[in-house]
mmCIF file of C-alpha atoms and ligand atoms in Angstrom:
data_model
loop_
_atom_site.group_PDB
_atom_site.id
_atom_site.type_symbol
_atom_site.label_atom_id
_atom_site.label_comp_id
_atom_site.label_asym_id
_atom_site.label_seq_id
_atom_site.Cartn_x
_atom_site.Cartn_y
_atom_site.Cartn_z
ATOM 1 C CA MET A 1066 153.533 -63.542 21.796
ATOM 2 C CA GLU A 1067 153.777 -65.814 24.818
ATOM 3 C CA LYS A 1068 152.829 -69.353 24.017
ATOM 4 C CA VAL A 1069 150.928 -71.548 26.632
ATOM 5 C CA ILE A 1070 150.596 -75.339 26.084
ATOM 6 C CA SER A 1071 147.857 -77.138 28.075
ATOM 7 C CA ASN A 1072 149.153 -79.806 30.342
ATOM 8 C CA GLU A 1073 146.347 -82.076 29.395
ATOM 9 C CA ASN A 1074 145.141 -83.864 26.327
ATOM 10 C CA SER A 1075 142.006 -82.467 24.961
ATOM 11 C CA THR A 1076 139.041 -84.579 25.510
ATOM 12 C CA PRO A 1077 135.319 -83.986 24.245
ATOM 13 C CA LYS A 1078 133.150 -82.032 26.530
ATOM 14 C CA THR A 1079 136.201 -80.770 28.410
ATOM 15 C CA PRO A 1080 137.700 -77.081 28.281
ATOM 16 C CA LEU A 1081 140.169 -76.881 25.827
ATOM 17 C CA VAL A 1082 142.241 -74.640 28.009
ATOM 18 C CA LYS A 1083 141.651 -73.550 31.666
ATOM 19 C CA HIS A 1084 144.352 -70.680 32.044
ATOM 20 C CA ILE A 1085 142.071 -68.098 30.326
ATOM 21 C CA TYR A 1086 138.331 -68.003 29.469
ATOM 22 C CA THR A 1087 137.449 -68.513 25.852
ATOM 23 C CA ALA A 1088 134.260 -68.363 24.138
ATOM 24 C CA ASP A 1089 132.533 -68.281 20.615
ATOM 25 C CA PRO A 1090 134.860 -70.625 18.820
ATOM 26 C CA SER A 1091 135.437 -70.518 15.128
ATOM 27 C CA VAL A 1092 137.468 -73.230 13.862
ATOM 28 C CA HIS A 1093 139.478 -73.896 10.348
ATOM 29 C CA VAL A 1094 141.850 -76.345 9.268
ATOM 30 C CA PHE A 1095 145.253 -74.443 8.277
ATOM 31 C CA GLU A 1096 148.505 -76.146 7.615
ATOM 32 C CA GLY A 1097 147.017 -79.560 8.514
ATOM 33 C CA LYS A 1098 145.996 -78.402 12.113
ATOM 34 C CA LEU A 1099 142.820 -77.147 14.006
ATOM 35 C CA TYR A 1100 143.083 -73.435 14.488
ATOM 36 C CA ILE A 1101 140.534 -72.156 16.928
ATOM 37 C CA TYR A 1102 139.735 -68.502 16.704
ATOM 38 C CA PRO A 1103 137.498 -67.670 20.084
ATOM 39 C CA SER A 1104 136.849 -64.678 21.991
ATOM 40 C CA HIS A 1105 138.417 -64.005 25.293
ATOM 41 C CA ASP A 1106 136.467 -63.269 28.428
ATOM 42 C CA LEU A 1107 137.983 -61.267 31.136
ATOM 43 C CA VAL A 1108 136.846 -61.264 34.786
ATOM 44 C CA ASN A 1109 134.534 -58.446 35.342
ATOM 45 C CA ASP A 1110 132.740 -57.558 38.411
ATOM 46 C CA GLY A 1111 130.094 -55.758 36.355
ATOM 47 C CA LEU A 1112 126.485 -57.081 36.860
ATOM 48 C CA ASP A 1113 124.706 -58.371 33.971
ATOM 49 C CA ASP A 1114 122.517 -55.468 33.185
ATOM 50 C CA GLY A 1115 121.123 -56.915 30.110
ATOM 51 C CA LYS A 1116 122.995 -54.597 27.704
ATOM 52 C CA GLY A 1117 126.167 -57.117 27.459
ATOM 53 C CA ASP A 1118 128.267 -54.783 29.709
ATOM 54 C CA HIS A 1119 129.223 -57.683 31.857
ATOM 55 C CA PHE A 1120 131.230 -59.156 28.769
ATOM 56 C CA LYS A 1121 134.565 -57.830 29.274
ATOM 57 C CA MET A 1122 136.329 -58.717 25.752
ATOM 58 C CA GLU A 1123 139.151 -56.575 24.675
ATOM 59 C CA ASP A 1124 141.725 -59.087 22.868
ATOM 60 C CA TYR A 1125 141.748 -62.301 21.186
ATOM 61 C CA HIS A 1126 144.240 -65.278 21.562
ATOM 62 C CA VAL A 1127 144.486 -67.942 18.914
ATOM 63 C CA LEU A 1128 144.543 -71.666 19.987
ATOM 64 C CA SER A 1129 145.442 -74.715 17.921
ATOM 65 C CA LEU A 1130 145.285 -78.312 18.108
ATOM 66 C CA ASP A 1131 147.920 -80.629 16.213
ATOM 67 C CA ASP A 1132 145.081 -83.229 16.251
ATOM 68 C CA ILE A 1133 141.999 -84.183 18.104
ATOM 69 C CA GLY A 1134 143.279 -85.629 21.419
ATOM 70 C CA GLU A 1135 146.564 -83.480 21.547
ATOM 71 C CA PRO A 1136 147.005 -80.912 24.130
ATOM 72 C CA CYS A 1137 145.775 -77.375 23.084
ATOM 73 C CA VAL A 1138 148.232 -74.578 22.646
ATOM 74 C CA ASP A 1139 147.500 -70.886 23.233
ATOM 75 C CA HIS A 1140 149.572 -68.997 20.791
ATOM 76 C CA GLY A 1141 148.988 -65.824 22.921
ATOM 77 C CA GLU A 1142 147.656 -62.354 22.210
ATOM 78 C CA ALA A 1143 146.692 -61.785 18.378
ATOM 79 C CA LEU A 1144 145.177 -58.937 18.299
ATOM 80 C CA HIS A 1145 143.957 -56.123 20.884
ATOM 81 C CA VAL A 1146 141.437 -53.368 20.761
ATOM 82 C CA LYS A 1147 143.792 -50.564 21.561
ATOM 83 C CA ASN A 1148 145.641 -51.151 18.260
ATOM 84 C CA VAL A 1149 142.533 -50.878 16.001
ATOM 85 C CA PRO A 1150 142.054 -47.576 15.189
ATOM 86 C CA TRP A 1151 138.234 -47.290 14.704
ATOM 87 C CA ALA A 1152 137.303 -49.583 17.492
ATOM 88 C CA THR A 1153 136.532 -48.803 21.187
ATOM 89 C CA GLN A 1154 135.204 -51.937 23.063
ATOM 90 C CA ARG A 1155 133.468 -55.270 22.837
ATOM 91 C CA MET A 1156 135.775 -57.593 20.831
ATOM 92 C CA TRP A 1157 133.025 -60.153 20.528
ATOM 93 C CA ALA A 1158 132.755 -63.377 18.500
ATOM 94 C CA PRO A 1159 135.403 -63.510 15.566
ATOM 95 C CA ASP A 1160 136.077 -65.803 12.569
ATOM 96 C CA ALA A 1161 138.950 -66.089 10.119
ATOM 97 C CA ALA A 1162 139.698 -67.180 6.581
ATOM 98 C CA PHE A 1163 142.768 -67.783 4.269
ATOM 99 C CA LYS A 1164 143.214 -66.658 0.765
ATOM 100 C CA ASN A 1165 146.056 -65.328 -1.428
ATOM 101 C CA GLY A 1166 148.723 -66.612 0.943
ATOM 102 C CA LYS A 1167 147.316 -64.402 3.823
ATOM 103 C CA TYR A 1168 145.410 -65.253 6.848
ATOM 104 C CA TYR A 1169 142.222 -62.884 7.455
ATOM 105 C CA PHE A 1170 140.886 -62.277 10.872
ATOM 106 C CA TYR A 1171 137.398 -60.815 11.247
ATOM 107 C CA PHE A 1172 135.962 -59.323 14.370
ATOM 108 C CA PRO A 1173 133.003 -57.441 15.647
ATOM 109 C CA ALA A 1174 133.748 -54.261 18.074
ATOM 110 C CA MET A 1175 131.951 -51.132 18.769
ATOM 111 C CA ASP A 1176 133.037 -47.954 16.858
ATOM 112 C CA LYS A 1177 133.417 -44.664 18.258
ATOM 113 C CA GLU A 1178 129.640 -43.808 17.967
ATOM 114 C CA GLY A 1179 128.634 -47.210 19.784
ATOM 115 C CA ILE A 1180 127.709 -48.745 16.975
ATOM 116 C CA PHE A 1181 128.797 -52.594 16.188
ATOM 117 C CA ARG A 1182 130.790 -52.890 13.018
ATOM 118 C CA ILE A 1183 133.003 -55.679 11.579
ATOM 119 C CA GLY A 1184 136.893 -55.363 11.187
ATOM 120 C CA ALA A 1185 139.396 -57.146 9.247
ATOM 121 C CA ALA A 1186 142.825 -57.794 10.198
ATOM 122 C CA VAL A 1187 145.678 -59.685 8.263
ATOM 123 C CA SER A 1188 148.533 -61.933 8.966
ATOM 124 C CA ASP A 1189 150.956 -64.171 7.285
ATOM 125 C CA LYS A 1190 150.494 -66.711 9.742
ATOM 126 C CA PRO A 1191 147.491 -68.529 11.131
ATOM 127 C CA MET A 1192 148.049 -67.577 14.779
ATOM 128 C CA GLY A 1193 148.748 -63.975 14.118
ATOM 129 C CA PRO A 1194 149.553 -61.327 15.193
ATOM 130 C CA PHE A 1195 147.171 -59.644 13.136
ATOM 131 C CA VAL A 1196 147.372 -56.177 11.808
ATOM 132 C CA PRO A 1197 144.057 -54.336 11.691
ATOM 133 C CA GLU A 1198 142.809 -52.278 8.673
ATOM 134 C CA GLU A 1199 142.545 -48.509 9.472
ATOM 135 C CA ASN A 1200 138.458 -48.525 9.291
ATOM 136 C CA TYR A 1201 135.720 -51.296 9.469
ATOM 137 C CA ILE A 1202 134.622 -53.104 6.519
ATOM 138 C CA PRO A 1203 132.579 -50.452 4.582
ATOM 139 C CA GLY A 1204 128.869 -51.568 4.840
ATOM 140 C CA SER A 1205 129.184 -53.890 7.694
ATOM 141 C CA PHE A 1206 127.189 -53.929 10.720
ATOM 142 C CA SER A 1207 126.118 -55.988 13.871
ATOM 143 C CA ILE A 1208 127.890 -59.014 15.285
ATOM 144 C CA ASP A 1209 129.297 -62.357 14.852
ATOM 145 C CA PRO A 1210 130.930 -62.593 11.521
ATOM 146 C CA GLY A 1211 130.764 -66.446 10.024
ATOM 147 C CA VAL A 1212 132.985 -66.842 7.103
ATOM 148 C CA PHE A 1213 132.744 -69.539 4.610
ATOM 149 C CA THR A 1214 134.800 -70.324 1.575
ATOM 150 C CA ASP A 1215 133.017 -72.389 -1.145
ATOM 151 C CA ASP A 1216 134.663 -75.029 -3.295
ATOM 152 C CA ASP A 1217 134.836 -72.295 -6.302
ATOM 153 C CA GLY A 1218 136.872 -70.084 -4.104
ATOM 154 C CA THR A 1219 134.114 -67.466 -3.333
ATOM 155 C CA THR A 1220 134.163 -66.276 0.288
ATOM 156 C CA TYR A 1221 130.819 -65.298 1.973
ATOM 157 C CA MET A 1222 130.518 -63.391 5.254
ATOM 158 C CA PHE A 1223 127.116 -64.096 7.455
ATOM 159 C CA CYS A 1224 126.586 -61.745 10.275
ATOM 160 C CA GLY A 1225 123.943 -60.530 12.762
ATOM 161 C CA GLY A 1226 122.839 -60.718 16.335
ATOM 162 C CA LEU A 1227 119.638 -59.418 18.029
ATOM 163 C CA TRP A 1228 119.290 -57.483 21.213
ATOM 164 C CA GLY A 1229 122.944 -56.392 22.268
ATOM 165 C CA GLY A 1230 124.086 -57.223 18.696
ATOM 166 C CA GLN A 1231 121.989 -54.170 17.342
ATOM 167 C CA LEU A 1232 120.621 -56.119 14.422
ATOM 168 C CA GLU A 1233 116.955 -54.704 15.135
ATOM 169 C CA LYS A 1234 118.551 -51.304 14.693
ATOM 170 C CA TRP A 1235 119.007 -51.503 11.105
ATOM 171 C CA GLN A 1236 115.512 -52.374 9.760
ATOM 172 C CA THR A 1237 115.465 -49.110 7.692
ATOM 173 C CA GLY A 1238 119.129 -49.606 6.209
ATOM 174 C CA GLN A 1239 120.392 -47.116 8.639
ATOM 175 C CA PHE A 1240 121.159 -47.340 12.440
ATOM 176 C CA VAL A 1241 118.341 -46.134 14.555
ATOM 177 C CA ALA A 1242 119.038 -45.820 18.145
ATOM 178 C CA GLY A 1243 116.312 -47.244 20.422
ATOM 179 C CA GLU A 1244 115.660 -49.769 23.235
ATOM 180 C CA GLU A 1245 118.678 -51.515 24.959
ATOM 181 C CA GLY A 1246 119.615 -54.694 26.446
ATOM 182 C CA MET A 1247 116.839 -57.081 27.198
ATOM 183 C CA ASN A 1248 114.290 -54.513 25.753
ATOM 184 C CA ALA A 1249 116.024 -54.162 22.487
ATOM 185 C CA GLY A 1250 113.845 -56.951 20.875
ATOM 186 C CA GLU A 1251 110.940 -54.341 21.277
ATOM 187 C CA ASP A 1252 112.594 -52.595 18.233
ATOM 188 C CA GLY A 1253 112.145 -55.803 16.019
ATOM 189 C CA PRO A 1254 109.289 -57.684 14.574
ATOM 190 C CA GLN A 1255 106.780 -59.415 17.009
ATOM 191 C CA GLY A 1256 104.658 -62.632 16.962
ATOM 192 C CA ASP A 1257 103.694 -63.678 13.549
ATOM 193 C CA GLU A 1258 105.797 -61.450 11.837
ATOM 194 C CA PRO A 1259 108.817 -62.610 9.927
ATOM 195 C CA ALA A 1260 111.806 -62.945 12.355
ATOM 196 C CA LEU A 1261 114.967 -61.175 11.623
ATOM 197 C CA THR A 1262 117.659 -63.084 9.908
ATOM 198 C CA PRO A 1263 121.448 -62.606 9.429
ATOM 199 C CA TRP A 1264 122.880 -60.733 6.364
ATOM 200 C CA VAL A 1265 125.297 -62.314 3.877
ATOM 201 C CA ALA A 1266 127.750 -60.582 1.789
ATOM 202 C CA ILE A 1267 130.284 -61.609 -0.965
ATOM 203 C CA MET A 1268 133.910 -60.826 -0.139
ATOM 204 C CA ASN A 1269 135.943 -59.094 -2.793
ATOM 205 C CA ASP A 1270 139.217 -60.789 -3.907
ATOM 206 C CA ASP A 1271 141.055 -58.545 -1.156
ATOM 207 C CA MET A 1272 139.139 -60.114 1.481
ATOM 208 C CA VAL A 1273 138.580 -56.849 3.428
ATOM 209 C CA THR A 1274 135.708 -55.297 1.518
ATOM 210 C CA PHE A 1275 132.392 -56.405 0.281
ATOM 211 C CA LYS A 1276 131.338 -56.926 -3.591
ATOM 212 C CA ASP A 1277 127.772 -55.748 -2.894
ATOM 213 C CA LYS A 1278 125.648 -54.380 -0.172
ATOM 214 C CA PRO A 1279 124.844 -57.173 2.390
ATOM 215 C CA GLN A 1280 121.471 -59.167 1.806
ATOM 216 C CA TYR A 1281 119.376 -60.750 4.463
ATOM 217 C CA VAL A 1282 118.981 -64.707 4.039
ATOM 218 C CA LYS A 1283 115.685 -66.257 4.363
ATOM 219 C CA ILE A 1284 114.905 -69.098 6.699
ATOM 220 C CA LEU A 1285 111.744 -70.800 6.101
ATOM 221 C CA ASP A 1286 109.707 -73.344 7.955
ATOM 222 C CA GLU A 1287 108.445 -76.712 6.553
ATOM 223 C CA ASN A 1288 105.762 -75.036 5.076
ATOM 224 C CA GLY A 1289 108.028 -72.468 2.876
ATOM 225 C CA GLU A 1290 106.999 -69.592 5.312
ATOM 226 C CA PRO A 1291 109.610 -67.363 6.825
ATOM 227 C CA LEU A 1292 110.226 -68.295 10.659
ATOM 228 C CA LYS A 1293 108.119 -66.092 12.794
ATOM 229 C CA ALA A 1294 109.567 -63.620 15.174
ATOM 230 C CA GLY A 1295 107.295 -65.176 18.177
ATOM 231 C CA ASP A 1296 108.865 -68.601 17.266
ATOM 232 C CA ASN A 1297 111.718 -68.282 19.840
ATOM 233 C CA GLU A 1298 112.577 -71.995 19.793
ATOM 234 C CA ARG A 1299 113.547 -71.739 16.049
ATOM 235 C CA ARG A 1300 114.025 -68.422 14.813
ATOM 236 C CA TYR A 1301 117.673 -66.894 14.581
ATOM 237 C CA PHE A 1302 119.192 -64.967 17.224
ATOM 238 C CA GLU A 1303 123.137 -64.875 16.604
ATOM 239 C CA ALA A 1304 126.061 -67.086 15.967
ATOM 240 C CA PRO A 1305 125.642 -67.867 12.003
ATOM 241 C CA CYS A 1306 128.009 -70.749 10.729
ATOM 242 C CA MET A 1307 127.920 -72.342 7.329
ATOM 243 C CA HIS A 1308 128.905 -75.768 6.587
ATOM 244 C CA LYS A 1309 128.622 -77.861 3.289
ATOM 245 C CA PHE A 1310 128.058 -81.375 3.123
ATOM 246 C CA ASN A 1311 127.286 -83.721 0.126
ATOM 247 C CA GLY A 1312 126.682 -80.571 -1.850
ATOM 248 C CA LYS A 1313 124.183 -78.815 0.518
ATOM 249 C CA TYR A 1314 124.397 -75.729 2.466
ATOM 250 C CA TYR A 1315 123.781 -75.823 6.241
ATOM 251 C CA LEU A 1316 123.349 -72.590 8.097
ATOM 252 C CA SER A 1317 123.640 -73.352 11.843
ATOM 253 C CA TYR A 1318 122.822 -70.452 14.461
ATOM 254 C CA SER A 1319 121.766 -69.684 18.086
ATOM 255 C CA THR A 1320 118.287 -69.177 19.111
ATOM 256 C CA GLY A 1321 119.628 -66.732 21.764
ATOM 257 C CA ASP A 1322 116.847 -66.627 24.524
ATOM 258 C CA THR A 1323 115.856 -70.120 23.964
ATOM 259 C CA HIS A 1324 119.623 -71.122 23.917
ATOM 260 C CA ASN A 1325 119.743 -73.900 21.189
ATOM 261 C CA ILE A 1326 121.967 -74.479 18.449
ATOM 262 C CA CYS A 1327 119.781 -74.982 15.450
ATOM 263 C CA TYR A 1328 120.470 -75.668 11.694
ATOM 264 C CA ALA A 1329 118.704 -75.042 8.272
ATOM 265 C CA GLU A 1330 119.491 -76.495 4.859
ATOM 266 C CA GLY A 1331 119.763 -74.932 1.556
ATOM 267 C CA ASP A 1332 120.939 -75.301 -2.051
ATOM 268 C CA SER A 1333 122.880 -72.334 -2.338
ATOM 269 C CA PRO A 1334 125.296 -70.583 0.307
ATOM 270 C CA THR A 1335 122.851 -67.537 0.098
ATOM 271 C CA GLY A 1336 119.626 -69.559 0.764
ATOM 272 C CA PRO A 1337 116.806 -69.922 1.302
ATOM 273 C CA PHE A 1338 117.277 -72.144 3.939
ATOM 274 C CA THR A 1339 114.665 -74.534 5.490
ATOM 275 C CA TYR A 1340 114.834 -75.183 9.207
ATOM 276 C CA LYS A 1341 115.829 -78.844 10.084
ATOM 277 C CA GLY A 1342 116.482 -79.217 13.759
ATOM 278 C CA ILE A 1343 118.492 -78.727 16.832
ATOM 279 C CA VAL A 1344 122.346 -79.402 16.709
ATOM 280 C CA LEU A 1345 123.088 -78.765 20.489
ATOM 281 C CA GLU A 1346 120.572 -78.415 23.151
ATOM 282 C CA PRO A 1347 121.210 -75.577 25.935
ATOM 283 C CA VAL A 1348 124.407 -75.356 27.783
ATOM 284 C CA ILE A 1349 125.397 -74.031 31.035
ATOM 285 C CA GLY A 1350 125.353 -70.243 30.959
ATOM 286 C CA TRP A 1351 123.072 -67.931 28.834
ATOM 287 C CA THR A 1352 124.870 -67.819 25.421
ATOM 288 C CA ASN A 1353 125.113 -70.949 23.123
ATOM 289 C CA HIS A 1354 127.629 -70.283 20.445
ATOM 290 C CA HIS A 1355 129.276 -72.767 17.968
ATOM 291 C CA TYR A 1356 131.312 -73.989 14.880
ATOM 292 C CA ILE A 1357 130.961 -77.041 12.621
ATOM 293 C CA VAL A 1358 134.207 -78.087 11.147
ATOM 294 C CA GLU A 1359 135.422 -81.234 9.338
ATOM 295 C CA PHE A 1360 138.853 -82.426 10.207
ATOM 296 C CA LYS A 1361 140.487 -85.885 8.744
ATOM 297 C CA GLY A 1362 137.173 -87.272 7.641
ATOM 298 C CA LYS A 1363 135.282 -86.682 10.820
ATOM 299 C CA TRP A 1364 132.922 -83.585 11.844
ATOM 300 C CA TYR A 1365 133.274 -81.672 14.925
ATOM 301 C CA LEU A 1366 131.262 -79.614 16.983
ATOM 302 C CA PHE A 1367 133.146 -76.569 18.881
ATOM 303 C CA TYR A 1368 131.153 -74.682 21.315
ATOM 304 C CA HIS A 1369 131.339 -73.103 24.764
ATOM 305 C CA ASP A 1370 129.769 -73.260 28.150
ATOM 306 C CA SER A 1371 130.299 -71.712 31.558
ATOM 307 C CA SER A 1372 131.180 -74.764 33.362
ATOM 308 C CA LEU A 1373 134.661 -73.652 34.089
ATOM 309 C CA SER A 1374 133.643 -70.570 35.961
ATOM 310 C CA GLY A 1375 130.852 -72.566 37.702
ATOM 311 C CA GLY A 1376 128.086 -70.918 35.619
ATOM 312 C CA ALA A 1377 129.071 -67.268 35.205
ATOM 313 C CA THR A 1378 127.615 -66.193 31.823
ATOM 314 C CA HIS A 1379 130.381 -63.989 30.896
ATOM 315 C CA LEU A 1380 133.099 -66.478 31.797
ATOM 316 C CA ARG A 1381 133.184 -69.160 29.299
ATOM 317 C CA CYS A 1382 135.322 -72.199 28.007
ATOM 318 C CA VAL A 1383 135.450 -73.567 24.554
ATOM 319 C CA LYS A 1384 134.924 -77.302 24.226
ATOM 320 C CA TYR A 1385 134.389 -79.928 21.456
ATOM 321 C CA MET A 1386 132.346 -83.134 20.688
ATOM 322 C CA GLU A 1387 132.215 -85.228 17.631
ATOM 323 C CA LEU A 1388 129.189 -84.761 15.404
ATOM 324 C CA ASP A 1389 127.140 -87.515 13.875
ATOM 325 C CA ILE A 1390 125.928 -86.618 10.354
ATOM 326 C CA ALA A 1391 123.892 -88.882 8.368
ATOM 327 C CA ALA A 1392 124.268 -89.164 4.453
ATOM 328 C CA ASP A 1393 121.098 -86.853 4.000
ATOM 329 C CA GLY A 1394 122.704 -84.194 6.067
ATOM 330 C CA THR A 1395 120.591 -84.846 9.330
ATOM 331 C CA ILE A 1396 122.556 -83.983 12.293
ATOM 332 C CA LYS A 1397 121.956 -85.939 15.568
ATOM 333 C CA THR A 1398 121.460 -83.606 18.416
ATOM 334 C CA LEU A 1399 124.000 -83.311 21.125
ATOM 335 C CA ASN A 1400 123.965 -82.106 24.771
ATOM 336 C CA ASP A 1401 126.601 -81.323 27.268
ATOM 337 C CA LEU A 1402 124.783 -81.815 30.496
ATOM 338 C CA VAL A 1403 127.304 -80.595 33.078
ATOM 339 C CA GLN A 1404 126.445 -80.941 36.754
ATOM 340 C CA LEU A 1405 128.010 -77.876 38.548
HETATM 341 O O1 LIG B 1078 130.615 -63.095 23.230
HETATM 342 C C1 LIG B 1078 129.826 -62.158 23.024
HETATM 343 C C2 LIG B 1078 128.583 -62.491 22.461
HETATM 344 O O2 LIG B 1078 127.816 -63.598 23.136
HETATM 345 C C3 LIG B 1078 128.791 -63.110 21.119
HETATM 346 O O3 LIG B 1078 128.974 -62.346 20.004
HETATM 347 C C4 LIG B 1078 127.598 -63.887 21.075
HETATM 348 O O4 LIG B 1078 127.440 -64.811 19.942
HETATM 349 C C5 LIG B 1078 127.382 -64.718 22.399
HETATM 350 O O5 LIG B 1078 128.224 -65.687 22.349
#
């Protein structure tokens, strides 16, 4: 693996690295450093056909920061689709975890039937390289695995994405092919019907299988009713992330076509969660995807935008900002209003 060290110190609202395009950050404190697990956007001439074909994503690089403000290190390729026996394409937003002395890397990819599944890969080191399992995690589907380990050691995987992420296709419990791209939402609930939500599964101790079938979480409004499918400003779309603050659990996520990062609060990691507000307003580019992490007593939001490529939706760059969280868990809304 070829290591590249940024020649600039990391600063808020600035791309962590500029020699490759990165997106969809997940961030963990391992061995006292911040390890960033992003997607890797490759240059692609394909037009945005609404199906996600403009995203050319076939491998992953792991980044790290010794400390906030230090230059970012790119540890090189950690996993490539060509080495994953069951996967064919679309290595989208990943996450990682540490247990039993091993590092686990989780990633969505399309299987040989064009269905998104979640894969697991293992390494002795936080930066990989990661050795993939022969098959995807049995029972997994859709995109954007977000992994959270609670103080009691239980690890949860949250997952799911609308439209190109195929969450609408699983409402019967089986994959049902249907509309694609921008029209995929027509296969899901509409208007006042309850919106779709991410699923959660508890990981077995082996960290590569689930204890039980995934269950959909509940995201409720201020009246205790499920958020509605037509409530595009607040309903779940993709990018689930869980953080724990003062004993409460916070599920944050992207609203997709309205481009917000929102959050909802619950008393248990499996919910129900009640909608609280916006963490990050829309950024340059269509997608908005983030991670919330505590490091050395401060909270940070890692996110991406398309500023480095001058606005190309499929060529993004990971950045960070410090988060302001009040004692009651309320998060102050942030924005990154880049002028291109
Ligand atoms: O990077 C590909 C997809 O775009 C991710 O899986 C979504 O979260 C969105 O950021």
